[in-house]
Coordinates of C-alpha atoms (C1' of nucleotides) in Angstrom, one line a residue:
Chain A
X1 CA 266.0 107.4 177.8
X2 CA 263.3 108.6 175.1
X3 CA 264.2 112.1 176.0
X4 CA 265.0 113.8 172.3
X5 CA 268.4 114.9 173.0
X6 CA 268.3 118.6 171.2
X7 CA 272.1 119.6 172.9
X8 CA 275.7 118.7 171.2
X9 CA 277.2 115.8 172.3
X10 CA 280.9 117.6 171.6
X11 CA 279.8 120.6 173.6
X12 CA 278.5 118.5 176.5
X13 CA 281.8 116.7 176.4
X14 CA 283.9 119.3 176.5
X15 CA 281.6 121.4 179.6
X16 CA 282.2 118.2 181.5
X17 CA 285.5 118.4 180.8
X18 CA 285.5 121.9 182.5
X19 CA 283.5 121.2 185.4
X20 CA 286.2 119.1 186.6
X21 CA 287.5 121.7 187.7
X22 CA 285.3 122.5 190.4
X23 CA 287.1 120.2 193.0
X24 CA 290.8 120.1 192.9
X25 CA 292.5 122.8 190.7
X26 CA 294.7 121.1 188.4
X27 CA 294.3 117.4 186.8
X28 CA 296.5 115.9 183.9
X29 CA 294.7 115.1 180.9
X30 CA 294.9 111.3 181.2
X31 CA 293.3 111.9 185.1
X32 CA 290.5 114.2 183.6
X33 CA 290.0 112.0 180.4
X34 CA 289.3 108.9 183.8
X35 CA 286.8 111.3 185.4
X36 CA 284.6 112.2 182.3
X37 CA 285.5 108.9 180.7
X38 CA 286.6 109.6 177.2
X39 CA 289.1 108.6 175.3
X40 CA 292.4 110.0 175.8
X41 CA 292.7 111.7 172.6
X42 CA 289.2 113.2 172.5
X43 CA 290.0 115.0 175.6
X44 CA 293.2 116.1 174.5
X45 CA 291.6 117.8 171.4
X46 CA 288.3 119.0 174.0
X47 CA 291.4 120.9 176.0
X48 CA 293.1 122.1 173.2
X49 CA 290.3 123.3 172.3
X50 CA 289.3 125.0 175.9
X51 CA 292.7 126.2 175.5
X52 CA 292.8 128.0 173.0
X53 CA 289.8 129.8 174.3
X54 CA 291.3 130.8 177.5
X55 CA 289.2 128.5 179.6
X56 CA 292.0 125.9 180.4
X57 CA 295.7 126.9 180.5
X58 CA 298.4 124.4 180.9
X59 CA 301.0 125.1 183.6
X60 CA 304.7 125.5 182.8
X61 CA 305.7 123.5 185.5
X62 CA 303.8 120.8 186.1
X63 CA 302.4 120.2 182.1
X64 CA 298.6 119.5 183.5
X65 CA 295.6 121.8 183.3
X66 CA 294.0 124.8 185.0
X67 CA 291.2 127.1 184.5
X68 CA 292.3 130.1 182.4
X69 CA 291.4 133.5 182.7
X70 CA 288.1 133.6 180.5
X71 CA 286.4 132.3 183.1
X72 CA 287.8 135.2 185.6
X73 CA 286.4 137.2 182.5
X74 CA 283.3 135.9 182.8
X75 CA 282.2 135.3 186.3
X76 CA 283.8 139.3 186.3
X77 CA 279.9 140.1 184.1
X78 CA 278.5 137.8 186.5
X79 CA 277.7 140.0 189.3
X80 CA 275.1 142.9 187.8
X81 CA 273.8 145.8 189.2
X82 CA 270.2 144.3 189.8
X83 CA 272.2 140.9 190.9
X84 CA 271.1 139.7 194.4
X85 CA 274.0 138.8 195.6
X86 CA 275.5 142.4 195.1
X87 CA 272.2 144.2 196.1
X88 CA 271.8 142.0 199.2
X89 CA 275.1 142.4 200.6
X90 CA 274.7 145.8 202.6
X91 CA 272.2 144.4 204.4
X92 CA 274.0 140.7 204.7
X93 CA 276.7 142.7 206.3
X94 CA 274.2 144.2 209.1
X95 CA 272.7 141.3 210.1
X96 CA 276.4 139.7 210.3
X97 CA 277.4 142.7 212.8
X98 CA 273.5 142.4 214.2
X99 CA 274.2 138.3 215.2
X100 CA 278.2 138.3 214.4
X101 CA 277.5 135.0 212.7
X102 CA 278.2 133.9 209.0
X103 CA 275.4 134.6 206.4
X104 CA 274.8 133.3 202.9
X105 CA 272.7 133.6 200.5
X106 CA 271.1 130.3 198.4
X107 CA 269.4 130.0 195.3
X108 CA 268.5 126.9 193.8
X109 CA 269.6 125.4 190.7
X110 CA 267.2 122.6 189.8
X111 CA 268.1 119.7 192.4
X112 CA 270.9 121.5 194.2
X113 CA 271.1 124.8 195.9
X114 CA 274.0 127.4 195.5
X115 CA 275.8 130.0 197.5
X116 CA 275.5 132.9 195.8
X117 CA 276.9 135.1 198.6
X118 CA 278.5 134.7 201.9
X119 CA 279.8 137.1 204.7
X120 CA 282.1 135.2 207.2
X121 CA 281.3 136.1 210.8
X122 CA 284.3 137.9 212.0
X123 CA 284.5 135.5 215.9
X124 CA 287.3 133.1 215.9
X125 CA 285.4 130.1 215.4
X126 CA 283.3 130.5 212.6
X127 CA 281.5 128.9 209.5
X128 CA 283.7 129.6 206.5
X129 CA 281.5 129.8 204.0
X130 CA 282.7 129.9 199.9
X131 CA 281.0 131.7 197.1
X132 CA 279.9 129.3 194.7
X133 CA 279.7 125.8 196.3
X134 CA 277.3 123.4 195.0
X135 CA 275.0 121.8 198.7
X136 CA 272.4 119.0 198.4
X137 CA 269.0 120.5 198.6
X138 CA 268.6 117.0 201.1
X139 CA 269.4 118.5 204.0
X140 CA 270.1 121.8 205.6
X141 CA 267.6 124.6 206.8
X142 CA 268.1 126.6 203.4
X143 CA 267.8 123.2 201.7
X144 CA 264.1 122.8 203.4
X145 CA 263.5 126.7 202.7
X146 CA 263.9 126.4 199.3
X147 CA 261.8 123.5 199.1
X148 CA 259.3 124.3 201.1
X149 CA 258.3 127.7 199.9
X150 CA 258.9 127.3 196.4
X151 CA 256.1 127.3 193.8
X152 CA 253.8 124.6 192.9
X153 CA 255.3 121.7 191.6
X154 CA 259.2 122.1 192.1
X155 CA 258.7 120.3 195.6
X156 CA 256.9 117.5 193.9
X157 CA 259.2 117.3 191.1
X158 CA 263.1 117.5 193.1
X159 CA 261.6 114.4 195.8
X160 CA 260.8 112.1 192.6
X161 CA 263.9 113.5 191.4
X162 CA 266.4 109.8 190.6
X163 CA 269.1 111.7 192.6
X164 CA 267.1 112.1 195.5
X165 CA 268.0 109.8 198.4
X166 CA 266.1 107.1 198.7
X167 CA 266.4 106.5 202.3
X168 CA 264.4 109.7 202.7
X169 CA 261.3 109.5 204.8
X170 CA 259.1 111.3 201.8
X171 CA 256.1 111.5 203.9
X172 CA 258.1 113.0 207.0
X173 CA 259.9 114.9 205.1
X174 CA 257.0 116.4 203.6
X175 CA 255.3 117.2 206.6
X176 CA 258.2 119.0 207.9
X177 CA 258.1 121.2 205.0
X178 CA 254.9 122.3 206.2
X179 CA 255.7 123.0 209.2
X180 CA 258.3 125.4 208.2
X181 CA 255.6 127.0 205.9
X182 CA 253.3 127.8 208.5
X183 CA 256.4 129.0 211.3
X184 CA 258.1 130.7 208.1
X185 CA 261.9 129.5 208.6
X186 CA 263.8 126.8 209.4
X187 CA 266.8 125.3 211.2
X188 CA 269.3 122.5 210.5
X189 CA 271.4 121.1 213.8
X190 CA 274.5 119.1 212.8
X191 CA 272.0 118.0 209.9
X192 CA 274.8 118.2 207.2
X193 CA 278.4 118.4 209.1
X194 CA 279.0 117.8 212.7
X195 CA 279.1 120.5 214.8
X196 CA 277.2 123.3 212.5
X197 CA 274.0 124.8 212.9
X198 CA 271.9 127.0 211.0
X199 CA 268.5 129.3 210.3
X200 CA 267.2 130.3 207.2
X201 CA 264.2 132.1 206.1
X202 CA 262.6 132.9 202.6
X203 CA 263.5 135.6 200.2
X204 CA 260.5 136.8 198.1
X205 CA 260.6 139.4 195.8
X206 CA 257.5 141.6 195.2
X207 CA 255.3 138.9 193.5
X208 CA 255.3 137.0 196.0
X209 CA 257.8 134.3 194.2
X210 CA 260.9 133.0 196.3
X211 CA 264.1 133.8 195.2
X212 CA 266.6 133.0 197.4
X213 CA 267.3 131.6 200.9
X214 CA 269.3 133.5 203.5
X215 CA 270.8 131.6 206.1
X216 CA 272.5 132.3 209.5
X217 CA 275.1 129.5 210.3
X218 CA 277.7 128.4 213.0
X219 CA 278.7 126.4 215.3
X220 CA 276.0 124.4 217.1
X221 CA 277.8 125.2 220.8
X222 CA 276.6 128.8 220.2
X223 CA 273.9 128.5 217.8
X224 CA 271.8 126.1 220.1
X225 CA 268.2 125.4 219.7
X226 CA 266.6 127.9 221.8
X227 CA 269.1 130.2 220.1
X228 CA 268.2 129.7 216.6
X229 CA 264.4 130.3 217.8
X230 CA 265.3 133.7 219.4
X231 CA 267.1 134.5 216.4
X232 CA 264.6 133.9 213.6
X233 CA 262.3 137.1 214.0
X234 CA 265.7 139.2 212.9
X235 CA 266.9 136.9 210.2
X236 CA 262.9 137.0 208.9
X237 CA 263.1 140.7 209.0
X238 CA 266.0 140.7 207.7
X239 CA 264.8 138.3 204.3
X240 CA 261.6 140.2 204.2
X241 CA 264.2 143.9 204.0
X242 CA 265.7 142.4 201.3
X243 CA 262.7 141.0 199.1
X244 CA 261.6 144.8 199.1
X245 CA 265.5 145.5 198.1
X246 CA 264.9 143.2 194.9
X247 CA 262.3 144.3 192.3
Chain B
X1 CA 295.4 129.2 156.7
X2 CA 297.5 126.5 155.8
X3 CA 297.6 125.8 160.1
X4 CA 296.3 122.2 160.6
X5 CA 293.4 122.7 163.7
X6 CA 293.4 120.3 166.3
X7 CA 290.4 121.5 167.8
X8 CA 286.6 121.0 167.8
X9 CA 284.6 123.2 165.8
X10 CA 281.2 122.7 167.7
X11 CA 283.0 123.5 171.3
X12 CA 285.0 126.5 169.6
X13 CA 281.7 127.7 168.2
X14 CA 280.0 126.9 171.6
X15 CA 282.5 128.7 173.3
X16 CA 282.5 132.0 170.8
X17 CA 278.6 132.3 172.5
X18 CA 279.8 131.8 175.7
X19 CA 282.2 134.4 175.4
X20 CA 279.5 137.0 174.1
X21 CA 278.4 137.6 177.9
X22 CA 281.7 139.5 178.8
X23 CA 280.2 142.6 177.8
X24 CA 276.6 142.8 177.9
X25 CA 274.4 140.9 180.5
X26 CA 271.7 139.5 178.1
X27 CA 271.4 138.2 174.7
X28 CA 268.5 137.2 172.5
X29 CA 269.3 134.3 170.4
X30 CA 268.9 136.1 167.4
X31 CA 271.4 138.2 168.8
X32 CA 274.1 135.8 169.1
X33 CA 273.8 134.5 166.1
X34 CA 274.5 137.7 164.9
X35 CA 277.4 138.5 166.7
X36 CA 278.8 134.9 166.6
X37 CA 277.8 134.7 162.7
X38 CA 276.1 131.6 162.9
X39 CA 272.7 129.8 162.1
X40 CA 269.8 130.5 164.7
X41 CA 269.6 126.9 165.0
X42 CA 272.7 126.1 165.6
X43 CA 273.3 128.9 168.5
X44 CA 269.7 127.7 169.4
X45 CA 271.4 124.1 169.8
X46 CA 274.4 125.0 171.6
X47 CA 272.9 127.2 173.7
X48 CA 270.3 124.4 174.9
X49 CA 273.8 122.3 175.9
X50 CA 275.5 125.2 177.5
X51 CA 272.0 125.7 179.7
X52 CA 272.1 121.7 180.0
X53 CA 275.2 122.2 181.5
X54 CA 274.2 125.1 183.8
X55 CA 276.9 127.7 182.1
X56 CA 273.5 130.2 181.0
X57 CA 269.6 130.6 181.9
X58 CA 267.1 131.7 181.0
X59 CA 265.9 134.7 182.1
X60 CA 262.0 134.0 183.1
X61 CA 260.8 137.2 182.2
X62 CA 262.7 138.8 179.7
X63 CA 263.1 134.9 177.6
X64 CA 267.3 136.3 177.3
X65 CA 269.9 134.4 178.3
X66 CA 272.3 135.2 180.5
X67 CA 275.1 133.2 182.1
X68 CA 274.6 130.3 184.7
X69 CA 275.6 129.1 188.1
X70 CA 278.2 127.1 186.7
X71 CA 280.3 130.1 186.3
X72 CA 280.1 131.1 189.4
X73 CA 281.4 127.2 190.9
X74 CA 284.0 127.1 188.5
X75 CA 285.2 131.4 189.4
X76 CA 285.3 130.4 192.9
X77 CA 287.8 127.5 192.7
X78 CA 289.9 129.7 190.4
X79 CA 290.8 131.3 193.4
X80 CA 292.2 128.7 195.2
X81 CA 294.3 129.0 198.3
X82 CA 297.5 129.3 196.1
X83 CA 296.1 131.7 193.6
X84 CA 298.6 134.8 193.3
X85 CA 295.2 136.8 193.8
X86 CA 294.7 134.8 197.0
X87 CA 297.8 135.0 198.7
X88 CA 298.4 138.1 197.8
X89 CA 295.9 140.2 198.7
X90 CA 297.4 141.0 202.3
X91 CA 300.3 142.4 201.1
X92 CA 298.3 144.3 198.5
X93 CA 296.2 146.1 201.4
X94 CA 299.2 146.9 203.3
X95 CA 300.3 148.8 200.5
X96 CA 297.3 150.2 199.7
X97 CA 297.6 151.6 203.3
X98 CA 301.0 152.8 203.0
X99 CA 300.7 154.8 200.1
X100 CA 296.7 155.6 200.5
X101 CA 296.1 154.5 196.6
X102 CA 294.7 151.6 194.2
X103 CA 296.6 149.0 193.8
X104 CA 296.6 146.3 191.1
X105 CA 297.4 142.9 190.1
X106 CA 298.1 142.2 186.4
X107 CA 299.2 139.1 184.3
X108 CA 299.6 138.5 180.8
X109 CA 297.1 136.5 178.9
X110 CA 299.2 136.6 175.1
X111 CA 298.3 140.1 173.6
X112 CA 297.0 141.6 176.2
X113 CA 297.0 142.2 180.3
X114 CA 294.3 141.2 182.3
X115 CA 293.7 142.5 186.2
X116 CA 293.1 139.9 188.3
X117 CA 293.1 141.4 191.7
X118 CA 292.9 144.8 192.8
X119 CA 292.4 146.9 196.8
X120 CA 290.6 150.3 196.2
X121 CA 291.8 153.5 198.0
X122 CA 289.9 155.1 200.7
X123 CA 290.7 158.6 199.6
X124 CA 287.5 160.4 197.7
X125 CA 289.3 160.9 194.3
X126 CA 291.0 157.8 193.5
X127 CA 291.3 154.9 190.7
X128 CA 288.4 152.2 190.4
X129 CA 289.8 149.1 189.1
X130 CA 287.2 146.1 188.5
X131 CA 288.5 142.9 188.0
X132 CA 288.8 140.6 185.7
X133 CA 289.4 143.2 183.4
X134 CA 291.2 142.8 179.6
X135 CA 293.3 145.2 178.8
X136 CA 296.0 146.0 175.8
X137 CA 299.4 145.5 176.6
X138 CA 301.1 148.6 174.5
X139 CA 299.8 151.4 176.9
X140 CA 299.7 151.6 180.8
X141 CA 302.6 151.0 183.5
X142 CA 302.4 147.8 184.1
X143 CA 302.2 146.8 180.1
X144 CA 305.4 148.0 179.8
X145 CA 306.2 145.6 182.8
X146 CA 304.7 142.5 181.7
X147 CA 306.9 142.9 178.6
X148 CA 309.9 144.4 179.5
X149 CA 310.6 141.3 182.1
X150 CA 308.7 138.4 180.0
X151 CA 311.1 135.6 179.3
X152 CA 312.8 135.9 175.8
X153 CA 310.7 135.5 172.8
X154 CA 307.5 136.9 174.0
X155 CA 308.5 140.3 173.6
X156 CA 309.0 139.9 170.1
X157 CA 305.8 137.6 169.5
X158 CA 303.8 139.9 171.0
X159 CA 305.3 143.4 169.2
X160 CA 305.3 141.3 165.8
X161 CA 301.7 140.2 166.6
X162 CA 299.1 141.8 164.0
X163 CA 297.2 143.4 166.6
X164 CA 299.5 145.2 167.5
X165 CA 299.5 149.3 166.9
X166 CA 301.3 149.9 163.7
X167 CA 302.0 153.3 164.5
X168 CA 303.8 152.0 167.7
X169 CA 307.1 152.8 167.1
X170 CA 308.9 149.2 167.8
X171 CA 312.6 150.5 168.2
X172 CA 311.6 153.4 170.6
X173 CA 309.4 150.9 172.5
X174 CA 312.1 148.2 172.8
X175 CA 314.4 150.9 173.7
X176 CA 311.9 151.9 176.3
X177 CA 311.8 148.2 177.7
X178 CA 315.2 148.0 178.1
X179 CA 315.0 151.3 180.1
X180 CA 312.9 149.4 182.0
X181 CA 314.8 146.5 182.8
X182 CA 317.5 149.0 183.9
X183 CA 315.4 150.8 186.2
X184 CA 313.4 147.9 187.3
X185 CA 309.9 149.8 187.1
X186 CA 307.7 151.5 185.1
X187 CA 306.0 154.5 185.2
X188 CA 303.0 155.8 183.0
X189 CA 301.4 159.4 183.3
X190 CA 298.3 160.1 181.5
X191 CA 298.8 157.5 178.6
X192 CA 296.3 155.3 178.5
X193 CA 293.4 157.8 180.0
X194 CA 293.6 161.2 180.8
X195 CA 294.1 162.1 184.4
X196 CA 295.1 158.6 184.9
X197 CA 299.1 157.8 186.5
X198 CA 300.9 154.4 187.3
X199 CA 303.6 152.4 188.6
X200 CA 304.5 149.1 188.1
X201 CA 307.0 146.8 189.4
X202 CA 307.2 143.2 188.2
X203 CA 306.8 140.3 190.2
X204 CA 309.1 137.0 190.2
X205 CA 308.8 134.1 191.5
X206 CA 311.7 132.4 193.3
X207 CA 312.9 130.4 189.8
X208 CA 312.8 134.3 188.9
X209 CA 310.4 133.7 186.0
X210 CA 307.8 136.9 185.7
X211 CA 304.4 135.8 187.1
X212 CA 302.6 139.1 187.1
X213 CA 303.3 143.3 187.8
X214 CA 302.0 144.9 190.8
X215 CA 300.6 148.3 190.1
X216 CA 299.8 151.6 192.0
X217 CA 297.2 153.8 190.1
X218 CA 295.7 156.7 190.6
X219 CA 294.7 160.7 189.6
X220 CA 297.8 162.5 187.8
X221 CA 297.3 165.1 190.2
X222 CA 298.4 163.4 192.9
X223 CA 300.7 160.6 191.8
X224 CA 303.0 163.2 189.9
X225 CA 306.0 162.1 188.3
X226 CA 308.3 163.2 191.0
X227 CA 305.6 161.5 193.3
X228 CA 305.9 158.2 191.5
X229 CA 309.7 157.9 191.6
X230 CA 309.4 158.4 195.1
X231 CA 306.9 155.5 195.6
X232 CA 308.8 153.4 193.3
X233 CA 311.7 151.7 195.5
X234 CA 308.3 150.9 198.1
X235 CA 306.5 149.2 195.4
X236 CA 309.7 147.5 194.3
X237 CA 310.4 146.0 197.7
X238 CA 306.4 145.6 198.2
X239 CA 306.7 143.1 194.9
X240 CA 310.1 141.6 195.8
X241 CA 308.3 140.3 199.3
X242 CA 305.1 139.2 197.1
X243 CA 307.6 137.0 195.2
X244 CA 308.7 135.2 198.3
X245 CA 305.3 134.5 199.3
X246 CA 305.0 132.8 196.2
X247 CA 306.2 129.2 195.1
Chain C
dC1 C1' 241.5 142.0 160.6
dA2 C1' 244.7 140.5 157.6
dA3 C1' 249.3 141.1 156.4
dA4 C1' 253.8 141.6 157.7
dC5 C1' 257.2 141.0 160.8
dC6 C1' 260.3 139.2 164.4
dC7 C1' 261.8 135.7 167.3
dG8 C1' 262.3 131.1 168.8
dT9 C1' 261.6 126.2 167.6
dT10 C1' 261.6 122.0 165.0
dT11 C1' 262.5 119.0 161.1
dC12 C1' 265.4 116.7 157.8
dA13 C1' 268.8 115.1 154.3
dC14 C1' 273.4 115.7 153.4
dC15 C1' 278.1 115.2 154.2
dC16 C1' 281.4 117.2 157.3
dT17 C1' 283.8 116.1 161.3
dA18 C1' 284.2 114.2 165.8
dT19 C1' 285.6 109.8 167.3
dG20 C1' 288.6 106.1 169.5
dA21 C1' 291.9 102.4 168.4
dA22 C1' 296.4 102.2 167.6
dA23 C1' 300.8 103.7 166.9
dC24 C1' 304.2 107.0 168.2
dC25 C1' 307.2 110.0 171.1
dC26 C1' 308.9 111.6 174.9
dT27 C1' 311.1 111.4 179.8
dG28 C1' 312.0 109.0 183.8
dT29 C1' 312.5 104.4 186.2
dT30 C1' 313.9 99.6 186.9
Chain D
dA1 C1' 317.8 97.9 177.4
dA2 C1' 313.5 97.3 178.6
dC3 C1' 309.6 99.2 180.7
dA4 C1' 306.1 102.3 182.2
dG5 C1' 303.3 106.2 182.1
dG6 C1' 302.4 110.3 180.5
dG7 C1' 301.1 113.2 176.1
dT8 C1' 300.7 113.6 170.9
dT9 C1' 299.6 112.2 166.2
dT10 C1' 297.4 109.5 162.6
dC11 C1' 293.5 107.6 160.2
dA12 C1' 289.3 105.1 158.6
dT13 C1' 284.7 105.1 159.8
dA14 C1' 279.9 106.3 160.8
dG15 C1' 277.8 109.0 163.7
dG16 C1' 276.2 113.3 164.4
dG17 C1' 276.5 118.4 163.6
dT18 C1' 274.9 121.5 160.2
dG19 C1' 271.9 125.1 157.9
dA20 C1' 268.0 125.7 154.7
dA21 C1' 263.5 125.8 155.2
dA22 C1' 259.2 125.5 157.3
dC23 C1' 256.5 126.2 161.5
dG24 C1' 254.2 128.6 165.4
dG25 C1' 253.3 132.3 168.3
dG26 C1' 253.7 136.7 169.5
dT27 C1' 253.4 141.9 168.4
dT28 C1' 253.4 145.7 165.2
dT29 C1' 251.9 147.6 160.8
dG30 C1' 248.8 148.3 156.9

DNA sequence: CAAACCCGTTTCACCCTATGAAACCCTGTT
DNA sequence: AACAGGGTTTCATAGGGTGAAACGGGTTTG
């Protein structure tokens, strides 16, 4: 609570505002002024405001707020040439038609991970994977990747982290991380939702530095144990391809 | 000048630097100021929120900022399962397939038209649309579509606006919208860039209120105005079913 | 090797402006 | 009519955003 705030309280305000918007796609401004936990008139200037920027825009029909087109704009200049997630996806795409499973691609974003990319698998039952969503870095085999083989410090760091979960084994946990360092992947089985499965192995880019996660999921009926463990040499290969992809 | 301002200066201002990274990938902060015309420190302190916040980074290397994950989250739940650029798509590709050429989706954003879906064709020479992209609304097919069918009033805000061309002549142009409304699509050949044709039909949506104008674009070679008129009644009937598909 | 320069960071006093309580205005409901 | 539940507007207050200036750390110039 020392922490020299050197941000703008209005600014923050009004971001939160924004980020509502993340789950669910339209909220009144009473709802959204609940959620943050403002005043009702502070948020009503915060989305003029947005508004008038083309963040927000106010449906005809139903009077309550949804993201505008500035942020279409924007996530439009997202995607650069030298982006991973643009780069990568040739390749994501073979190793989908190499396994016919759903591959994404995670970064992580301090004490979260992100999907950066996704290629659905094209069978009938099949992890649907969106672009964008925000995952725990708790649990999950790119979770534990992205732990486990990031630099010095960042593992030490996220498990002190307030947000971690407290009824976290630390010391197990810990040791599992190096076991996935020394096999070089890892695997989740119904860790995070019943009924999925999942392998992932580390992106580095020339340095040496990790980048990115890429992870082979689906259902745990086909992707069983002992299939995850005969599929890891291809999604390695497949990671290692694409570190020499990136600079 | 006189207009009273219900909004927040710091989250406009914020906002203004946010909106720098449509065009361009990087910025210094120096930079932004600049563009922005503000104080260093003040872009330096709204930039530390909009980081706080996850909306830029830092790049590690260069020390530029670029934008953040939050984008990304908040891009993908703008297309949600009821977004026009969702739900449409299908009926875009089978289009696309029929008549073997791009095919846009545009929507009005005040002055100006912005594409927020678009299928590529398969032929060699043929239209590249990106979207997200922010175009005027006094040149191109489906301009003349987003005006022509707007509900009463916006036509004239929008000719009467002060960005608008002045050497635009208005009574030709409204004559032309009328045409328009006649015909019930719009052609362009060549007017916006050179070697460039359109056509444009708008969409409705069963209260029969203009939501956006489907589009089919591609080299003035091969859509030729005879060509176009021939397409037309397809794209017509192509929009007509999009409408239906909508609430 | 200073000096000059550029960029990002930090400080600080001033006074602008964001804030939230309350009142107000709708429209629909009891 | 009275009420409820949304959104809008007003207004006094003090809290906080602002920009000038100074600082620090690089790199280029003399």
């Amino acid at each position: 609570m020392e922490e020299e705030k050197r941000t703008v309280r209005a600014v923050e305000r009004a971001l939160d505002v924004l980020l509502c918007f993340v789950s669910g796609h339209e909220w009144g401004l009473t709802e959204i002024a609940g959620r943050v936990g403002l005043h009702k008139s502070t948020v009503h200037r915060l989305l003029a405001t947005l508004e008038d920027k083309g963040f927000v825009i106010r449906d005809a029909a139903t009077e309550k707020y949804r993201l505008g087109l500035s942020v279409l704009e924007l996530s439009a200049n997202l995607s650069r040439s030298d982006d991973p997630s643009v780069v990568l996806l040739p390749e994501m795409e073979r190793l989908r038609d190499e396994l016919n499973e759903t591959v994404s691609l995670y970064v992580r974003d301090r004490a979260e991970r992100v999907r950066i990319q996704a290629v659905q698998s094209m069978q009938a039952i099949r992890r649907v994977a969106t672009v964008g969503a925000r995952l725990p870095l708790s649990v999950g085999a790119s979770s534990k990747v992205l732990l486990a083989f990031a630099e010095p410090g960042v593992r030490a760091a996220v498990l002190s982290d307030a947000a971690w979960p407290s009824n976290l084994e630390r010391a197990a946990f810990g040791k599992q991380l190096d076991d996935i360092v020394a096999a070089g992947y890892a695997t989740s089985f119904e860790e995070r939702e019943p009924g999925a499965a999942a392998v992932s192995a580390p992106i580095f880019n020339r340095s040496g530095k990790l980048v990115a996660a890429l992870s082979v999921s689906g259902p745990s009926n086909r992707l069983t144990p002992d299939r995850m463990h005969e599929y890891a040499p291809a999604i390695i290969e497949s990671a290692h391809r694409m570190g020499t992809i990136l600079g």
